[in-house]
Amino acid sequence: MNPTDVSGLPSGVPDVLRESGIEELYPPQAAAVDAGVTEGESVVASVPTASGKTLVAELAMLSSVHRGGKALYVVPLRALASEKKAEFERWSDFGVEVGISTGNYESSEEWLASRDVVVATSEKVDSLVRNGAPWIDDLTCVVADEVHLVDDPSRGPTLEVTLAKLRRINPGLQTVALSATVDNADEVADWLDAELVKSDWRPVDLRTGVHYGDAITFADGEQREVPVGRGERPTAALLDDTLSEGGSSLVFVNSRRNAEAAARRGADVAEDHLTDDERDDLAALADEVAGVSDTETSEDLAAVVERGAAFHHAGLSAEHRSLVEDAFRDRLLKVICATPTLAAGVNTPSRRVIVRDWRRYDGEFGGMKPLDTLEVHQMFGRAGRPGLDPYGEAVLIAKDHDAMDQLFDRYVEAEPEPVQSKLAREPAMRTHLLATVASGFARTRSGLLDFLDRTLYAAQSEGTERLESVVDSTLDYLVANDFVERDGEEITATALGHTVSRLYLDPMSAAEIVDGLRDAEDPSPLGLYHLVCRTPDMYELYLKSGDRETYTERCYEREDEFLGRVPSEFEDVRFEEWLSALKTAKLLEDWAREVDEDRITERYGVGPGDVRGKVDTAEWLLGAAERLAVELDLDCAVAVREAKKRVADGVREELLDLTGVRGVGRKRARRLYEAGVESRADLREAEKSVVLGALRGRERTAERVLENAGREDPSMEGVSVAEASADGEDGDGDGSDADTRRAGDGSAADSGDQQASLGDFE
C-alpha cells in the first residue's frame, strides 16, 4: 500500500512520508489501515519491535486531529515520552501542536487543552483524570504504547484502569494499542473492542539462536562459527565478530555491577575497531559524560565511553543515559552493556543482541529466577535497524549442551507468555478504588463492580467471587482509615480521601504519613525523611552486609526523632524495614546537608540516578505530607515545608533563599554565601565583582542569576572578578543542581528517571 492510498490524512502528509523514504507501507501498517485506523476504528497492533508500530499510531492521531479531534499518546517511560514528542513534532508544519506531560501529579495541566497531541506517561494520565482536567473530555483518540505492560505488577494496573476510565469518559473514543507479539493479543483486542492486527513480519530479518562452544546455532539449524580463544569469554568473541563486520552490539546482563564490568571488557574489544576520527569524537563525548556529575559512576562511564563502549542502568542520571543512547544510535558507541530496562521501549537498535544473563535475582522467588519469554523476546527485538543493518541477530549464551537445549526450549522456540491483569493485587486495588470513588466513577459497591467490569481483569476472570472479595476488603481498609464513608449503599470519599487521590498517593502511604504527623510537635528533617521513606511509595535502599549493625546503632542514637514507635529488634521483618528506611533517610539527610554527590554515591553504594530518584520522590512525598498537614490543621506543616525545600534543593537552611533564585543550585549558593552574598536581596545589592567571582568568572551565568534575582542592571560588562573570590576549585557541576531540574518544563520530577512507583520503569 502506497502512502497516497491512505485516506483520512491531512493534505500533504502522504508526500512527507514518501519524502522520508516510505514508498510502501509495511504489511502490518497496511493491515492497520485496512482495519480502519485512519477512519476512527479501534485497533490492537501486536507486531514485533521495529515493524512500524509508531507510524500506525501517527496515522491514527493525524487522521483524528484532521477530523477536528484531539489525541493522547500514552507511554510507560518518561524517556520514551521525550523521544516520542520529538518524533511527532515533525508534523508541526501541518499545524499539529504537540505537548508533553510527565510530572507534577497534582495538576490538571490546563495548558494542554491547546495541544492537538499530548504525550504522557500512564501515571500522569491517571492523575489528570483524578484532577479533573477538562480537556480529557475532548479526546477522540488514545494510543497506548507497549500495552502488553498491563502485565507488569507495578505499573500495569494504572494503564489498565486509565484506559477503562478514558473509554468511560469518551464512549466513542478510538483506542489504538501497540503491543509486542503476545500469546493472547486477541483477549486484549476483545477487551478494548478493537480489531486485531497480528503479524510476525519484520523489515529486517531476525535470526535467533544460542552460542555454545565455538559457534552460534540458529533456530533454522544453520550455524555461524564464532570461535572462543583460550582464556577468552564468549561475550568478547561475539562482540569482536560483530564489530569486525561494522555492526554494533547490545549485551544484556542481570545487574548494574555486571553491566559495568561487562562494559569494561567490551571496551577492550571495541577500542581495536575504532577509526582515528571516532577516537577523537569519543574523547569529546567522554569529557561531556564526565562533566555531568562529580561521581565515581560518571568517571567510570567516561572511561569506557572513550574506548567505544558504555553501560546503561537505572543508576545513571537521565543526562548520562541520553548521551549514551544518542551516541549508540549514531553508531559512535559500538557496545552497550545494559540491564533489561533498556529493552523496555527506548529506541536503541543494534546489529547483534547478546543475552548473556537469562536469570536474575528475585526476592519473592527466593533466588535467581529465569526471565519471562516475553522479556527476552523484547531484548531480541532490539536486533536489526532498518536501513543500516542487513540483518539482526539475537544470541543467548550456553555453558553446556543441556543448557543450549534449555535455552532453545524456553526462549528461542517458545511463544511469549499471555499478558495477565495484575489489578487484583492489594496495592493496586486500594489506590484505584479510592480514585474511582473520589473522581465520581462509582458511588456504590455495585457501581464499583460495574466499573471494574470494564477492565482486563474482569475480562480474564471466570466469575466475580475473587473480584468482589478484593473490593470488599479494600473498602474496609479505606473506611477504617477515613478515606471513604459508607451510608447504606452510598460510598463517598471524605475530604481526606479526595486529597489523597489528587496527590496520587497510595492510601497506605497517606495513612502512614498522617499517623506520623499527628504525633509530631517539632519534627526534625531526619524524622520527616524517615517517615516518607517507610511508605510504599518510596523504594528503600537495601541493607547490605554490615548495615544492620551500623543502622541499629544510628537508630538508637536518634530514636527520639522518629515519628512513630520503633519496632523491637525481635520483630525481624518490621525492624529490617525500619532500618532500610533509615538508611534511605540518611541519604536524603546527607543530600540536604550538602554532602558532595560523589561521597553520597560511594557511601550508599548507589548511582547518580538513584540519588535523583530518591530526592525527587522525597520531594513529592513531603509535598504531599505538607498538604495533608494543612488539610488536618496540624502544627507541623511549616517544618514539613522546610524539610521539603531542603531536600529539593540539597542545601542547609541558610541557603534556601538563594536557591529560590532560578539558576542558583546547591554549589553556586554555597559559593555565593561564603562570598558574603546570603540572600536574594543581597544579589540585588552586592558588588558585581563579588558575584562574578563566586560564580567562577562566568559572565553570562552571573548576568542570568542577577536578572532572575530582580537586579535592575544585571550586565557584567567591564566587571572584573574580585581577587578574593577568584581562587579555588572550579566545581561548577551545576547541571546536577535542583534549580537545573526546575528550569525544564516546570516539574522538578521531570529530570528524574525513577520516582518510585511514579517514575521510570527501572
PDB file of N, CA, C and O in Angstrom, residues 118 129 160 343 746:
ATOM      1  N   VAL A 118      -1.077  15.053  22.800  1.00  0.00           N
ATOM      2  CA  VAL A 118      -0.421  15.099  24.107  1.00  0.00           C
ATOM      3  C   VAL A 118       0.267  13.768  24.352  1.00  0.00           C
ATOM      4  O   VAL A 118      -0.346  12.705  24.181  1.00  0.00           O
ATOM      5  N   VAL A 129      -6.890  12.602  35.092  1.00  0.00           N
ATOM      6  CA  VAL A 129      -8.294  12.213  35.270  1.00  0.00           C
ATOM      7  C   VAL A 129      -8.731  12.499  36.704  1.00  0.00           C
ATOM      8  O   VAL A 129      -9.805  13.049  36.953  1.00  0.00           O
ATOM      9  N   GLU A 160      -4.170  -0.099  32.849  1.00  0.00           N
ATOM     10  CA  GLU A 160      -5.443  -0.793  32.644  1.00  0.00           C
ATOM     11  C   GLU A 160      -6.627   0.060  33.096  1.00  0.00           C
ATOM     12  O   GLU A 160      -7.612   0.233  32.362  1.00  0.00           O
ATOM     13  N   ALA A 343      15.490  -2.594  27.282  1.00  0.00           N
ATOM     14  CA  ALA A 343      14.623  -3.280  26.321  1.00  0.00           C
ATOM     15  C   ALA A 343      13.188  -2.784  26.392  1.00  0.00           C
ATOM     16  O   ALA A 343      12.348  -3.193  25.604  1.00  0.00           O
ATOM     17  N   GLY A 746       8.905  23.050  34.232  1.00  0.00           N
ATOM     18  CA  GLY A 746       8.195  23.427  35.441  1.00  0.00           C
ATOM     19  C   GLY A 746       8.033  22.299  36.413  1.00  0.00           C
ATOM     20  O   GLY A 746       7.465  22.471  37.475  1.00  0.00           O
TER      21      GLY A 746
END
